[in-house]
Amino acid sequence: MKIKKVYFEDENLCVVTDEGCVMKQPLKWYPHLLSSSDEERQQYSQSTVGLHWRTLNTDVSFESFYYDKGSSALMYVG
């Protein structure tokens, strides 16, 4: 998966893939991101396996966006 855009909406981490899919996860699963500033949230890097915020010591795997749609861990908007 390639991420074209990372943004935060309400209390969710949102990504837009290169295929145009919008995927969301609740920030409550990532306490450091939840309590961080907008500036800190924009300081991430992308690898082949996910997103990394070095200053926040937080990693989010791409795989985590594909968890079961019925799980409270994921909201998927196709």
PDB file of C-alpha atoms in Angstrom:
ATOM      1  CA  MET A   1       0.000   0.000   0.000  1.00  0.00           C
ATOM      2  CA  LYS A   2       1.181   3.504  -0.746  1.00  0.00           C
ATOM      3  CA  ILE A   3      -0.149   6.409   1.248  1.00  0.00           C
ATOM      4  CA  LYS A   4      -0.740   9.631  -0.655  1.00  0.00           C
ATOM      5  CA  LYS A   5      -2.071  11.666   2.262  1.00  0.00           C
ATOM      6  CA  VAL A   6      -2.135  11.449   6.066  1.00  0.00           C
ATOM      7  CA  TYR A   7      -4.534  13.640   8.021  1.00  0.00           C
ATOM      8  CA  PHE A   8      -6.427  13.782  11.300  1.00  0.00           C
ATOM      9  CA  GLU A   9     -10.174  14.253  11.546  1.00  0.00           C
ATOM     10  CA  ASP A  10     -12.097  14.396  14.806  1.00  0.00           C
ATOM     11  CA  GLU A  11     -10.295  11.735  16.854  1.00  0.00           C
ATOM     12  CA  ASN A  12      -9.189   9.584  13.921  1.00  0.00           C
ATOM     13  CA  LEU A  13      -5.994   8.954  12.009  1.00  0.00           C
ATOM     14  CA  CYS A  14      -6.939   9.037   8.316  1.00  0.00           C
ATOM     15  CA  VAL A  15      -5.006   8.006   5.238  1.00  0.00           C
ATOM     16  CA  VAL A  16      -5.706   8.189   1.530  1.00  0.00           C
ATOM     17  CA  THR A  17      -4.104   5.398  -0.508  1.00  0.00           C
ATOM     18  CA  ASP A  18      -2.721   5.646  -4.014  1.00  0.00           C
ATOM     19  CA  GLU A  19      -5.910   3.858  -5.127  1.00  0.00           C
ATOM     20  CA  GLY A  20      -8.082   6.598  -3.626  1.00  0.00           C
ATOM     21  CA  CYS A  21      -9.360   4.643  -0.612  1.00  0.00           C
ATOM     22  CA  VAL A  22      -9.830   6.577   2.629  1.00  0.00           C
ATOM     23  CA  MET A  23      -9.068   4.532   5.739  1.00  0.00           C
ATOM     24  CA  LYS A  24      -9.467   5.611   9.350  1.00  0.00           C
ATOM     25  CA  GLN A  25      -8.429   4.386  12.775  1.00  0.00           C
ATOM     26  CA  PRO A  26      -9.332   5.867  16.158  1.00  0.00           C
ATOM     27  CA  LEU A  27      -6.534   7.828  17.800  1.00  0.00           C
ATOM     28  CA  LYS A  28      -7.401   6.241  21.148  1.00  0.00           C
ATOM     29  CA  TRP A  29      -5.309   3.299  19.926  1.00  0.00           C
ATOM     30  CA  TYR A  30      -2.293   5.643  19.677  1.00  0.00           C
ATOM     31  CA  PRO A  31      -2.165   7.756  22.860  1.00  0.00           C
ATOM     32  CA  HIS A  32       0.966   9.672  21.800  1.00  0.00           C
ATOM     33  CA  LEU A  33      -0.728  10.766  18.571  1.00  0.00           C
ATOM     34  CA  LEU A  34      -3.955  11.569  20.422  1.00  0.00           C
ATOM     35  CA  SER A  35      -2.210  14.004  22.775  1.00  0.00           C
ATOM     36  CA  SER A  36       0.215  15.457  20.209  1.00  0.00           C
ATOM     37  CA  SER A  37       0.080  18.815  18.452  1.00  0.00           C
ATOM     38  CA  ASP A  38      -0.754  19.261  14.768  1.00  0.00           C
ATOM     39  CA  GLU A  39       2.892  20.085  14.112  1.00  0.00           C
ATOM     40  CA  GLU A  40       4.076  16.866  15.800  1.00  0.00           C
ATOM     41  CA  ARG A  41       1.539  14.805  13.860  1.00  0.00           C
ATOM     42  CA  GLN A  42       2.889  16.086  10.539  1.00  0.00           C
ATOM     43  CA  GLN A  43       6.428  14.894  11.343  1.00  0.00           C
ATOM     44  CA  TYR A  44       6.093  11.286  10.186  1.00  0.00           C
ATOM     45  CA  SER A  45       7.964   9.060   7.785  1.00  0.00           C
ATOM     46  CA  GLN A  46       6.630   6.269   5.630  1.00  0.00           C
ATOM     47  CA  SER A  47       8.274   2.891   5.125  1.00  0.00           C
ATOM     48  CA  THR A  48       7.238  -0.224   3.243  1.00  0.00           C
ATOM     49  CA  VAL A  49       5.339  -1.459   6.319  1.00  0.00           C
ATOM     50  CA  GLY A  50       3.765   1.638   7.813  1.00  0.00           C
ATOM     51  CA  LEU A  51       4.002   5.112   9.265  1.00  0.00           C
ATOM     52  CA  HIS A  52       6.464   6.208  11.942  1.00  0.00           C
ATOM     53  CA  TRP A  53       6.543   9.255  14.225  1.00  0.00           C
ATOM     54  CA  ARG A  54      10.086   9.260  15.624  1.00  0.00           C
ATOM     55  CA  THR A  55       9.579  12.128  18.088  1.00  0.00           C
ATOM     56  CA  LEU A  56       6.381  10.487  19.402  1.00  0.00           C
ATOM     57  CA  ASN A  57       7.834   6.949  19.404  1.00  0.00           C
ATOM     58  CA  THR A  58       4.759   5.730  17.529  1.00  0.00           C
ATOM     59  CA  ASP A  59       4.359   3.275  14.660  1.00  0.00           C
ATOM     60  CA  VAL A  60       1.211   2.421  12.691  1.00  0.00           C
ATOM     61  CA  SER A  61       1.376  -0.553  10.358  1.00  0.00           C
ATOM     62  CA  PHE A  62      -0.422  -0.510   7.030  1.00  0.00           C
ATOM     63  CA  GLU A  63      -1.796  -3.948   7.924  1.00  0.00           C
ATOM     64  CA  SER A  64      -3.694  -2.434  10.867  1.00  0.00           C
ATOM     65  CA  PHE A  65      -5.921  -0.523   8.427  1.00  0.00           C
ATOM     66  CA  TYR A  66      -7.212  -3.848   7.080  1.00  0.00           C
ATOM     67  CA  TYR A  67      -8.514  -5.322  10.344  1.00  0.00           C
ATOM     68  CA  ASP A  68     -12.004  -6.775  10.315  1.00  0.00           C
ATOM     69  CA  LYS A  69     -14.528  -4.075   9.472  1.00  0.00           C
ATOM     70  CA  GLY A  70     -16.637  -5.181  12.449  1.00  0.00           C
ATOM     71  CA  SER A  71     -13.799  -4.459  14.846  1.00  0.00           C
ATOM     72  CA  SER A  72     -13.902  -1.294  16.929  1.00  0.00           C
ATOM     73  CA  ALA A  73     -10.274  -0.782  15.891  1.00  0.00           C
ATOM     74  CA  LEU A  74     -11.123   0.251  12.376  1.00  0.00           C
ATOM     75  CA  MET A  75     -13.485   2.360  10.403  1.00  0.00           C
ATOM     76  CA  TYR A  76     -13.168   1.943   6.646  1.00  0.00           C
ATOM     77  CA  VAL A  77     -14.664   4.333   4.181  1.00  0.00           C
ATOM     78  CA  GLY A  78     -14.215   2.982   0.635  1.00  0.00           C
TER      79      GLY A  78
END
